[in-house]
Coordinates of C-alpha atoms and ligand atoms in Angstrom, one line a residue:
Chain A
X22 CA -49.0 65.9 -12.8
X23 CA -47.1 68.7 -12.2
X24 CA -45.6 68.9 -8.9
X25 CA -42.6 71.5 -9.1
X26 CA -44.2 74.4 -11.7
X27 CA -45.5 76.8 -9.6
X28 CA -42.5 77.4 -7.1
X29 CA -43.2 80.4 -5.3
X30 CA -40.5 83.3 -5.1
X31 CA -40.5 86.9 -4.7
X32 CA -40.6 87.3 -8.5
X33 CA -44.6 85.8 -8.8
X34 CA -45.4 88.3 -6.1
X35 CA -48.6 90.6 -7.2
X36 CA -46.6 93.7 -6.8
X37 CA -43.3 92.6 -6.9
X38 CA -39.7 94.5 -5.9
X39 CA -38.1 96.1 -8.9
X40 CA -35.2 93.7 -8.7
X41 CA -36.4 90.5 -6.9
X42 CA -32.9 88.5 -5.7
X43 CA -32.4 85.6 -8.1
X44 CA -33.2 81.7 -6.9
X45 CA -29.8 80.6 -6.8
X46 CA -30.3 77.6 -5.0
X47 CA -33.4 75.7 -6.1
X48 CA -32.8 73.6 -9.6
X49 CA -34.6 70.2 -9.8
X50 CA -33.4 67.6 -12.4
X51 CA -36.4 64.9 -12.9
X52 CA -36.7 61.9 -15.6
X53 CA -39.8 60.3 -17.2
X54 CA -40.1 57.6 -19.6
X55 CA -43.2 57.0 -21.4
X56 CA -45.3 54.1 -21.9
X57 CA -44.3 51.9 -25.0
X58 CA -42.2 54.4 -26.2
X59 CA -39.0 54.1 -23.6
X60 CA -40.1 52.1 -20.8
X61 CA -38.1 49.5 -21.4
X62 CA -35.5 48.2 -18.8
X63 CA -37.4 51.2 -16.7
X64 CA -36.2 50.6 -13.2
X65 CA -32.6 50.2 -14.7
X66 CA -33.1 53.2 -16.0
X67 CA -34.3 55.5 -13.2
X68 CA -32.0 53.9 -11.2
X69 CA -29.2 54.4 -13.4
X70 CA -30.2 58.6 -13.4
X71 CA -30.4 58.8 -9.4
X72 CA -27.0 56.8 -9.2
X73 CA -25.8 59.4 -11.2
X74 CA -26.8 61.9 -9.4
X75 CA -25.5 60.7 -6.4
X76 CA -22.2 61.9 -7.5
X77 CA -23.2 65.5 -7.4
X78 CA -24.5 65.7 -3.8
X79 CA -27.6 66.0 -4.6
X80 CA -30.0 67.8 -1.4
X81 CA -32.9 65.4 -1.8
X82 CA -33.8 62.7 -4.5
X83 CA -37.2 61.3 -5.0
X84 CA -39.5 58.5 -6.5
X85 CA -42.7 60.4 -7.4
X86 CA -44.6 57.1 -6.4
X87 CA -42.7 56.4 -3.0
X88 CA -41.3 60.0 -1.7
X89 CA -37.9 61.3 -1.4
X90 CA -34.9 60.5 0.8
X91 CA -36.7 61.6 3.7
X92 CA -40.2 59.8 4.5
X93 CA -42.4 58.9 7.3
X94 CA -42.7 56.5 9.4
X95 CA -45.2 54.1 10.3
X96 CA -43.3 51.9 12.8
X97 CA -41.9 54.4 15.4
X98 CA -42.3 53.5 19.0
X99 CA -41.4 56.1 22.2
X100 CA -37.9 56.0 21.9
X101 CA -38.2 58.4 18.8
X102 CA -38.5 61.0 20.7
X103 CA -35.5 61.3 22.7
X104 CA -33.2 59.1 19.2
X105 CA -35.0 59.4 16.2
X106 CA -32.9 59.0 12.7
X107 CA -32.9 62.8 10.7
X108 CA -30.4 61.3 8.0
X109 CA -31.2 61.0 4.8
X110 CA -31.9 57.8 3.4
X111 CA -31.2 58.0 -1.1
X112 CA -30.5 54.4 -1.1
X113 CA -33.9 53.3 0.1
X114 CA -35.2 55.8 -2.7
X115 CA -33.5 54.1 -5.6
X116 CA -33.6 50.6 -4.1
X117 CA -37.7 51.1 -3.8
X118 CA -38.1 52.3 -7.2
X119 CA -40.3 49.3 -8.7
X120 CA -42.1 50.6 -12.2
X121 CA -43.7 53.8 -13.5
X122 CA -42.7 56.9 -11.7
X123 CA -41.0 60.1 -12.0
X124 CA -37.3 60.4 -10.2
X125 CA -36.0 63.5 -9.6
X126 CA -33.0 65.1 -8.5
X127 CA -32.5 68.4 -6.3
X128 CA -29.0 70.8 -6.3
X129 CA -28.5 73.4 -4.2
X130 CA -25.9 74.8 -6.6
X131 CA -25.9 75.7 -10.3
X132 CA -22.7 73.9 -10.8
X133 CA -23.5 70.5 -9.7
X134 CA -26.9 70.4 -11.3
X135 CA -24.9 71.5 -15.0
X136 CA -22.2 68.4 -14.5
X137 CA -25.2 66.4 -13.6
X138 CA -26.7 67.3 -16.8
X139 CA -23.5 67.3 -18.8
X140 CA -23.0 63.5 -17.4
X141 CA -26.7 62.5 -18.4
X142 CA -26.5 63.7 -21.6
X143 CA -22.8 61.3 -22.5
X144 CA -25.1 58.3 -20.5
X145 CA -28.0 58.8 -22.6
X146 CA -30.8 56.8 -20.7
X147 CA -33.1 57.7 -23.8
X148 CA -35.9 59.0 -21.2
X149 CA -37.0 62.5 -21.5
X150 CA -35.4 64.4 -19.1
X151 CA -36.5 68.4 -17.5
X152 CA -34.7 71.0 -15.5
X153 CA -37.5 72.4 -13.6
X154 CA -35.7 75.9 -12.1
X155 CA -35.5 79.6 -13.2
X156 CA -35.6 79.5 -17.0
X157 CA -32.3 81.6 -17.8
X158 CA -30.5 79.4 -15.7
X159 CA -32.1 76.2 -17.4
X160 CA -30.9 78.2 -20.7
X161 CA -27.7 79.2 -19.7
X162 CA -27.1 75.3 -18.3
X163 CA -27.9 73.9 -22.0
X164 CA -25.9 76.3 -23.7
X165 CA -23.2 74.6 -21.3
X166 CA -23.8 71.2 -21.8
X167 CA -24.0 71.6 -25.6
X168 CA -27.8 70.6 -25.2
X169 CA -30.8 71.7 -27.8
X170 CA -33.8 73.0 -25.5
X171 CA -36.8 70.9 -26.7
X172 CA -39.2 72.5 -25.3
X173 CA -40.2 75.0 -22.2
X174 CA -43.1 75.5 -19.8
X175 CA -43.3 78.9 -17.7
X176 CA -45.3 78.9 -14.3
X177 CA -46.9 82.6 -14.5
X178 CA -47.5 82.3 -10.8
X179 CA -50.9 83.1 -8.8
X180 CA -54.9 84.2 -9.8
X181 CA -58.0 84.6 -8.2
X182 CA -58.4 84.5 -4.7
X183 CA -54.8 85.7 -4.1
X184 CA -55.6 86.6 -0.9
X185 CA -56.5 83.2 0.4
X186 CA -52.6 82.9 0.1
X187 CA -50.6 82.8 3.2
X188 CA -47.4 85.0 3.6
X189 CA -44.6 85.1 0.9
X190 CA -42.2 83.2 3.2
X191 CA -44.8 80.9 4.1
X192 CA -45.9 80.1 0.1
X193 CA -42.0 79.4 -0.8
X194 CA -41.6 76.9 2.0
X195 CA -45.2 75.4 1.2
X196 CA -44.9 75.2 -3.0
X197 CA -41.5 73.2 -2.3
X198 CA -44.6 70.2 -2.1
X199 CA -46.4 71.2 -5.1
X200 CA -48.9 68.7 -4.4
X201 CA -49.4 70.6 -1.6
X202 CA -49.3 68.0 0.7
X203 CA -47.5 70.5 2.9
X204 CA -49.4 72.5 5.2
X205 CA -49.2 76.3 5.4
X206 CA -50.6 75.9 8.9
X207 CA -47.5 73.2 9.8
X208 CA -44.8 75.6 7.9
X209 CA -45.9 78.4 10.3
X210 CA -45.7 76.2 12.8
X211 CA -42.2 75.0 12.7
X212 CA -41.1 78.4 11.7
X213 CA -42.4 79.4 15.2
X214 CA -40.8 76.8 16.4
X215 CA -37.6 77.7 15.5
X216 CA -38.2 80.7 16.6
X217 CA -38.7 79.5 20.3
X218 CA -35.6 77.5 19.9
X219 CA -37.7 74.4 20.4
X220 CA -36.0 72.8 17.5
X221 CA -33.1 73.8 14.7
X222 CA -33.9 75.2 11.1
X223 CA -32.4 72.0 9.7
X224 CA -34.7 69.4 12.1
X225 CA -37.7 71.9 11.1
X226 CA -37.0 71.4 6.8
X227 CA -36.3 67.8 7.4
X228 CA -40.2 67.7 9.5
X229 CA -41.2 69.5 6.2
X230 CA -39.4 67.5 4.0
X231 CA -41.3 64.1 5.2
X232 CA -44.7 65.7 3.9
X233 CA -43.6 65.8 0.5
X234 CA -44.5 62.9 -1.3
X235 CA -42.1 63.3 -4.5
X236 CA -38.8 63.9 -2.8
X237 CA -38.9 67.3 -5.0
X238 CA -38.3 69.1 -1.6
X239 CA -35.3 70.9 -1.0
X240 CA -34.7 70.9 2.5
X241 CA -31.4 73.5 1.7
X242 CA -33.4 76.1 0.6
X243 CA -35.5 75.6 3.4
X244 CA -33.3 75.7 5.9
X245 CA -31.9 79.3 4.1
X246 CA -35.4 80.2 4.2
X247 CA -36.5 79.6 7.5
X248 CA -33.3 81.1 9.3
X249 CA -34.1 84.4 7.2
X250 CA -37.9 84.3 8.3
X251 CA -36.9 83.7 12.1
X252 CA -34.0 86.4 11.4
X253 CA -31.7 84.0 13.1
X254 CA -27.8 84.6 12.4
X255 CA -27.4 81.1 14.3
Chain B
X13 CA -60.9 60.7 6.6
X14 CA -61.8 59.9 10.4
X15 CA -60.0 59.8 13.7
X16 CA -60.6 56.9 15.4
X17 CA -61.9 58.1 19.1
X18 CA -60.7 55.4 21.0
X19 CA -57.5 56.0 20.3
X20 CA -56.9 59.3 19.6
X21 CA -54.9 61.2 22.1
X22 CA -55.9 64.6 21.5
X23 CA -51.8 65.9 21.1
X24 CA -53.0 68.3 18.3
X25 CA -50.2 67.0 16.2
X26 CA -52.5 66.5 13.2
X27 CA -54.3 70.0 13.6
X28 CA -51.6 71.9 11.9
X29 CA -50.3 69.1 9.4
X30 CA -53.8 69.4 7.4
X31 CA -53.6 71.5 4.4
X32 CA -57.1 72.6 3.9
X33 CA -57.4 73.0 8.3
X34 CA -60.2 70.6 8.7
X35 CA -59.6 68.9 11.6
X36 CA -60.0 70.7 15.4
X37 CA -60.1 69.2 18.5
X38 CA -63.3 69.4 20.1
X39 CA -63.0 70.2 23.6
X40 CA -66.5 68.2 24.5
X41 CA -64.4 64.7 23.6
X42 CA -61.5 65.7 23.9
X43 CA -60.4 64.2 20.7
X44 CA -59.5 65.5 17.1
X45 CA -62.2 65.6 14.8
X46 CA -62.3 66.0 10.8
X47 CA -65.0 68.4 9.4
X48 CA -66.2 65.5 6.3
X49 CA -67.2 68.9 4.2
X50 CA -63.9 70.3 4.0
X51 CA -61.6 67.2 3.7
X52 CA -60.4 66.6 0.6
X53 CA -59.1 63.3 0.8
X54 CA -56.1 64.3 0.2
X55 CA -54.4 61.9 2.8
X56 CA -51.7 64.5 3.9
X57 CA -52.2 63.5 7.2
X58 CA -52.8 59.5 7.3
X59 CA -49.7 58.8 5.0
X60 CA -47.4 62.4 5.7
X61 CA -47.2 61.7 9.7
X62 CA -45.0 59.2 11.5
X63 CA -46.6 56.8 13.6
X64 CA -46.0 55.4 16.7
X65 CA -48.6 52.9 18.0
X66 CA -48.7 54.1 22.2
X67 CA -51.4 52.8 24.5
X68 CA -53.9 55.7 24.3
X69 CA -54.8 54.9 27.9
X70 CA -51.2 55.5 29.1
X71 CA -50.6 58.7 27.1
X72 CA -53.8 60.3 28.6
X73 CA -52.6 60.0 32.2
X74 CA -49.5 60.7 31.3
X75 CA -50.9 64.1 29.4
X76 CA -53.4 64.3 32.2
X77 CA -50.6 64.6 35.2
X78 CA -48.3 66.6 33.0
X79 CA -50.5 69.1 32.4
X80 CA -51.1 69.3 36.8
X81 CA -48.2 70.3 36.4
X82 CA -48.0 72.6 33.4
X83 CA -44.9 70.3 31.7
X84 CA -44.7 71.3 27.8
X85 CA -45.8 68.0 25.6
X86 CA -43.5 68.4 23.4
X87 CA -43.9 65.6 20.8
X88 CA -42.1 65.3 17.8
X89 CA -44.8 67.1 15.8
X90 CA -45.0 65.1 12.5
X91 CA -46.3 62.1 14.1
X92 CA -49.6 60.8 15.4
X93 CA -48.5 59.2 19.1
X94 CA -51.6 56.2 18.6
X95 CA -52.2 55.8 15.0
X96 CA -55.6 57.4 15.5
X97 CA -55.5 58.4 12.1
X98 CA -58.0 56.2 9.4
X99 CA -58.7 56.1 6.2
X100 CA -62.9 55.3 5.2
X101 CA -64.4 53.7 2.4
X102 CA -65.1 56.4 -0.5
X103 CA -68.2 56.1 -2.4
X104 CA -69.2 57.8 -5.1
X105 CA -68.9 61.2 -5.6
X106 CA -67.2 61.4 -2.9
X107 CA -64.1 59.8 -4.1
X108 CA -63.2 62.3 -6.6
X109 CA -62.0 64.2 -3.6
X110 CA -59.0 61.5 -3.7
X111 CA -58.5 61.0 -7.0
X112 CA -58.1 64.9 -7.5
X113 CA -56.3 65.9 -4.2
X114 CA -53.9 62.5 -3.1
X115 CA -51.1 62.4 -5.1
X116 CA -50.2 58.8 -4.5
X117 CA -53.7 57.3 -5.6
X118 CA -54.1 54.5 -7.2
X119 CA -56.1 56.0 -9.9
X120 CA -58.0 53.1 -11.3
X121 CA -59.5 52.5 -7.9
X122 CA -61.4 56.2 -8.2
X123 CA -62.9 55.1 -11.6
X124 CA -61.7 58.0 -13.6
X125 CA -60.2 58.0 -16.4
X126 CA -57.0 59.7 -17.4
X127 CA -54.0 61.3 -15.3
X128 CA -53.2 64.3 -16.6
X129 CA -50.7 64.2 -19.3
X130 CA -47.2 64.6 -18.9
X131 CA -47.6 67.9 -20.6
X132 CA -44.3 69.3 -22.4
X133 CA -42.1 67.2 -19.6
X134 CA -41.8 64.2 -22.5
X135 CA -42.9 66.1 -25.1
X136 CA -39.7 65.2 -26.8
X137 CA -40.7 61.6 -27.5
X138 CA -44.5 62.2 -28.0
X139 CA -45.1 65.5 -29.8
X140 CA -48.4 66.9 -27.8
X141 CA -47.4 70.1 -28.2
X142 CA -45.7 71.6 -31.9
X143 CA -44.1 74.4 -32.7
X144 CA -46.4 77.2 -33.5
X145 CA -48.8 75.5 -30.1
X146 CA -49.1 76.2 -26.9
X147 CA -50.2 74.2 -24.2
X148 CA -52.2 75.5 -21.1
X149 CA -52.4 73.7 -17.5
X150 CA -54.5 75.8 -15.9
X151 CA -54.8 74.3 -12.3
X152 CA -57.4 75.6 -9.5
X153 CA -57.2 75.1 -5.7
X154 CA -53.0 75.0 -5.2
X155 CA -51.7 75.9 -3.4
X156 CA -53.3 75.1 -0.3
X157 CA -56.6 76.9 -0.7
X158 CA -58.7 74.0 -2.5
X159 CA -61.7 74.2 -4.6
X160 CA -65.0 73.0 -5.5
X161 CA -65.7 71.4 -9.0
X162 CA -68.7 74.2 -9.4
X163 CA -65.6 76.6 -9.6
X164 CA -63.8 75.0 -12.2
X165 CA -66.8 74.7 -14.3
X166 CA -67.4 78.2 -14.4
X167 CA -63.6 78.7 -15.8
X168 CA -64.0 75.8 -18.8
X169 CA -67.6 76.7 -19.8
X170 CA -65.9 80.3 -20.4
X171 CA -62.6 78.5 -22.2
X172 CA -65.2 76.7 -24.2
X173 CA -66.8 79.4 -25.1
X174 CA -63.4 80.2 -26.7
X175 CA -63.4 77.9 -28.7
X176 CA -60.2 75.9 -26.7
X177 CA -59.9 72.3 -27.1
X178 CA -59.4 70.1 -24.1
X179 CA -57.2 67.9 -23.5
X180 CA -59.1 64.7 -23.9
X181 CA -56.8 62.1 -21.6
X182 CA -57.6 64.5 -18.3
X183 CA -59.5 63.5 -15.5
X184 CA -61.5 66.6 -15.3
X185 CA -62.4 66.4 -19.2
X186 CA -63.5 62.7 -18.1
X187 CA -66.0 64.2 -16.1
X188 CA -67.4 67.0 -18.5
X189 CA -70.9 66.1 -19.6
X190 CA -70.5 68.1 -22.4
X191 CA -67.0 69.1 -23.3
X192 CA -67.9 71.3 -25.9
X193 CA -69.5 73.6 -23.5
X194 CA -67.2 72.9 -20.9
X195 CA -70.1 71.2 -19.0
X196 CA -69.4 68.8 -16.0
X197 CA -71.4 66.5 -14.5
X198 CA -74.0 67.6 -11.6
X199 CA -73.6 65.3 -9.1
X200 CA -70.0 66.2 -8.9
X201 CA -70.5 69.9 -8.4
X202 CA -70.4 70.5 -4.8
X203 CA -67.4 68.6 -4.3
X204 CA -64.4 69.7 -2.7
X205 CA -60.6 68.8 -3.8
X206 CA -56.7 70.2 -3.6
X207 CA -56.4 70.7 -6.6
X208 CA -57.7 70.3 -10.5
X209 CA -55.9 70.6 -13.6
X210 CA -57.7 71.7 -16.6
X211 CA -55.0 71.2 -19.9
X212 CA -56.3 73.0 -23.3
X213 CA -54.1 73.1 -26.5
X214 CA -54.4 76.8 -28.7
X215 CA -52.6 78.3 -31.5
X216 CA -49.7 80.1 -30.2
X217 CA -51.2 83.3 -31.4
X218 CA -54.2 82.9 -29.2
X219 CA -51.9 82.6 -26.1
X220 CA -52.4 86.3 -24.9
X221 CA -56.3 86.2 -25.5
X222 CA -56.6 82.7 -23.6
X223 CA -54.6 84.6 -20.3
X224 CA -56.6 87.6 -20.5
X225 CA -59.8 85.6 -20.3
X226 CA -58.1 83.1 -17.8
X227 CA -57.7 86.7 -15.7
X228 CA -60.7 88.3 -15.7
X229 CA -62.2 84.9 -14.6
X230 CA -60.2 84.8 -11.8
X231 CA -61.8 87.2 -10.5
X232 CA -65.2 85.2 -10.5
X233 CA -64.2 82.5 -8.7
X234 CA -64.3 81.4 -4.9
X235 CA -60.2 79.6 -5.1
X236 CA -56.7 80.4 -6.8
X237 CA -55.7 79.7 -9.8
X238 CA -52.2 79.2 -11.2
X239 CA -51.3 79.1 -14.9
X240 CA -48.3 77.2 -16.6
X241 CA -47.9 77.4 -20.4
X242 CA -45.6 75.6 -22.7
X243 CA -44.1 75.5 -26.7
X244 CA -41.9 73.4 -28.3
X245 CA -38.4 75.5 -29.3
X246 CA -37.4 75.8 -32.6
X247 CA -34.3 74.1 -34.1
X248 CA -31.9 76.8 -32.6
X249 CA -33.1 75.9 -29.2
X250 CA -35.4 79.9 -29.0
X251 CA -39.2 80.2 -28.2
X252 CA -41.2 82.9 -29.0
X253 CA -43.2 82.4 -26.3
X254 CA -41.3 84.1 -23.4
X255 CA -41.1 87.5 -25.8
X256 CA -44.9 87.2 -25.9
X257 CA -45.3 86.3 -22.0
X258 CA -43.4 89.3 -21.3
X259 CA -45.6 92.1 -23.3
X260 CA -48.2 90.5 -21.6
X261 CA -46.3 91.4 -18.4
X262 CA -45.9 88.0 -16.5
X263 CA -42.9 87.3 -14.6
X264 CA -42.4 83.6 -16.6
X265 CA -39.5 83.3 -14.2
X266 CA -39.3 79.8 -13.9
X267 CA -40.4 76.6 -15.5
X268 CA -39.6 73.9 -17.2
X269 CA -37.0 73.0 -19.9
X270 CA -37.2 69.7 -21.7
X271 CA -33.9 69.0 -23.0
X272 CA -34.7 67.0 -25.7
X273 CA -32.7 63.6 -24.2
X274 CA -35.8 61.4 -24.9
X275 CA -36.0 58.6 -27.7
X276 CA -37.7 55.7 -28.8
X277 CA -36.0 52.5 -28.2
X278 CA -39.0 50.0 -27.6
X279 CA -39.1 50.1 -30.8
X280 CA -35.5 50.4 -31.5
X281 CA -34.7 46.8 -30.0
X282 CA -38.8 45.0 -31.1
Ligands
SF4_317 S1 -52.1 63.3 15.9 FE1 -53.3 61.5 16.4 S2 -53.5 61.5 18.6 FE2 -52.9 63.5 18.1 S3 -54.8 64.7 17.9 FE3 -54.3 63.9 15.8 S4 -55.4 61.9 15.7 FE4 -55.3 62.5 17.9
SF4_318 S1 -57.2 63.7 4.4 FE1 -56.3 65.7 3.9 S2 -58.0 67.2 4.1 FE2 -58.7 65.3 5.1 S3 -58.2 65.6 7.3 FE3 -56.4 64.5 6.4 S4 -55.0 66.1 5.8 FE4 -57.0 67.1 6.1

């Protein structure tokens, strides 16, 4: 399934900006082995690319079968209110990991993502591994790390009904899910939120964060994002 | 899905968390309520929310004197205070709205067949898609808008028309009737989902007909529709598709790269 193609920026807008800024900080490493062909010692495997990883400080890591390092809930009780846990939680990710899945990794930074890539590449796992992010800097990272592109996919963004869309802000915080299993309706929200100083940009991505159910979220971005739609210099 | 009214609250919490906006509180119960036509199953809401399992009783006089007072709930607004949230049993059709719209399904308990492939993302080990090929997932319905099946089939009738192959291991090809027309089954029609993915495999030549025709039948259609497309790079590491993507003026900013790490080694070690 694909779950982190259609990425909305500026640059799939209908009638976009001459010079749209570049996504600097939104590059998603994810691994996939295929049945019969690589799948063997699996969980070793995945687990071996998230501990990797790791080292690079990543801003979110996911099991496409369990969700990322941020997830729900289903045993809360009142006191969450007034003490409930925002961290992080990538051990539980790659400690859950139990069979077929995708794992990915997300950087907030072009340089961690290439030493991730570079470091992959000496550990050859043997999986097929994808940068999903904008496609010169996917280039310009295998040039780097002395890789061979196999092959490329580009998202050509929106048809149809374009103007069922919500806003631009609204579509890059929502298509960080690209299951969509992040509301439009619950972005606005917490954007409004922040806005009324009822909670921080970095509680309201970490709220978002929770929805996505592949830990492809990148809750850095979203923090950027949301401070610039609430104009905040906080 | 349904929200159980004995122990729903009525906090509003799941209002805004539902992607395609079905549920509403109706102010004659006083509880939330999911409109069962526009629900796609997609689970967003039972599995995405946090749960804390309060006494409902409690939490209504405890709303009810707050609000004699005008005090703010103020909740934390990813969770459902009572568990009120619950999933039903899906019959047929209706559980393609699962299978097509909740990513976490366990698929062979929606009795259709195929996933979606894995595209170009392990192309390296499998070879679906050659140099000289392009491969076209053509999805309707993300994000966030959703779409009914009678939609789709008006886009793959037209592809098949074409004279595109689909992609055979995909669930909505699983449910064509007649995929050389592009046909799906009737009794599926009316059904409402996230999001489909329709894969078809062309010569890379035919890659700027295929998106013309995929954009003047956008405009025939009640949803969105969002196009990837994908080669295999020659030897050097180019593609000859961006050059071609460009004349045809799309922005093809971002995407995918396969780097080519993938190998066999079931084999290698049988
Ligand atoms: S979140 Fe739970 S308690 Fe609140 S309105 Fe929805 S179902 Fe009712
Ligand atoms: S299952 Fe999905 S569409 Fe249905 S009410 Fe819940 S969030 Fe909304």
């Amino acid at each position: 399934m694909t779950n982190t193609l259609h990425r909305y920026s500026e640059h799939y807008a209908l009638e976009p900006a001459p010079n749209p800024a570049p996504v600097r900080d939104d590059y998603i490493v994810f691994a996939m082995a295929s049945r019969g062909i690589n799948d063997d010692d699996l969980v070793e495997k995945y687990r071996g690319f998230l501990h990797l990883a790791l080292k690079h400080k990543p801003v979110n890591i996911g099991d496409a079968t369990k969700g990322g390092a941020l997830r729900p809930r289903q045993d809360m009780n009142p006191t969450a209110h007034w003490r409930r846990g925002h961290q992080p939680d990538p051990e539980q990710v790659i400690a859950g990991i139990e069979g077929h899945t995708t794992v990915a990794a997300v950087f907030d930074n072009y340089a961690a993502m290439e030493a991730f890539v570079e470091e992959l590449k000496a550990a050859d796992l043997g999986i097929s591994v994808n940068i999903s992010a904008p496609m010169a800097e996917a280039e310009r990272c295998c040039r780097d790390a002395g890789i061979v592109r196999h092959s490329v996919e580009y998202s050509l963004g929106f048809r149809g009904r374009v103007d069922k869309l919500p806003d631009a802000k609204t579509l890059e915080l929502s298509t960080m899910c690209g299951h969509g299993m992040l509301s439009a309706d619950f972005v606005r929200k917490m954007v409004d939120w922040v806005k009324e100083n009822r909670r921080t940009p970095a509680e309201a991505a970490r709220y978002m964060a929770r929805f996505c159910t592949c830990g492809v979220f990148n809750v850095s971005r979203a923090e950027r994002i949301i401070r610039k739609a609430c104009a905040l210099q906080r | 899905m349904k929200i159980d009214p004995d122990k729903c609250v009525a906090c509003g919490n799941c209002v805004a968390v539902c992607p395609m906006g079905a549920i509403h509180i109706d102010p004659e119960v006083g509880r939330a309520v999911v409109d069962q036509d526009e629900c796609v199953e997609c689970f967003a809401c039972y599995r995405g929310m946090s749960k804390e399992h309060l006494n409902p009783v409690m939490v209504r006089a405890i709303r009810k004197t707050a609000r004699l007072f005008r005090f703010r709930f103020d909740p934390e607004p990813d969770i459902c205070p009572t568990d009120a949230i619950v999933p039903q049993d899906l019959a047929w059709p209706r559980i393609v709205r699962r299978a097509f719209s909740d990513p976490q399904v366990p698929h062979e308990s929606t009795g259709i067949h195929g996933r979606g492939t894995a595209e170009v993302k392990t192309n390296d080990v499998t070879a679906r898609v050659n140099e000289g090929e392009a491969g076209f997932v053509v999805e309707f319905g993300r994000p966030g808008v959703g779409t009914r099946f009678r939609d789709i089939e008006r886009v793959t009738a037209a592809l098949a028309e074409l004279g595109v192959e689909f992609e055979t291991n995909n669930p909505v090809t699983s449910l064509m009737r007649d995929p050389s027309r592009g046909l799906l089954r009737g009794d599926i029609l009316g059904e409402k989902i996230l999001s489909a993915i329709v894969e078809i495999k062309t010569k890379l030549e035919q890659v700027p007909a295929v998106l013309r025709r995929i954009k003047d039948l956008g405009r025939e259609v009640d949803t969105v529709i969002s196009v990837g497309v994908s080669t295999r790079c020659d030897t050097e590491g180019n593609d000859s598709l961006r050059g071609m993507l460009e004349r045809e003026g799309y922005a093809a900013y971002r995407g995918k790269t396969n780097l080519g790490l993938g190998r066999v080694t079931v084999r290698n070690e049988a």
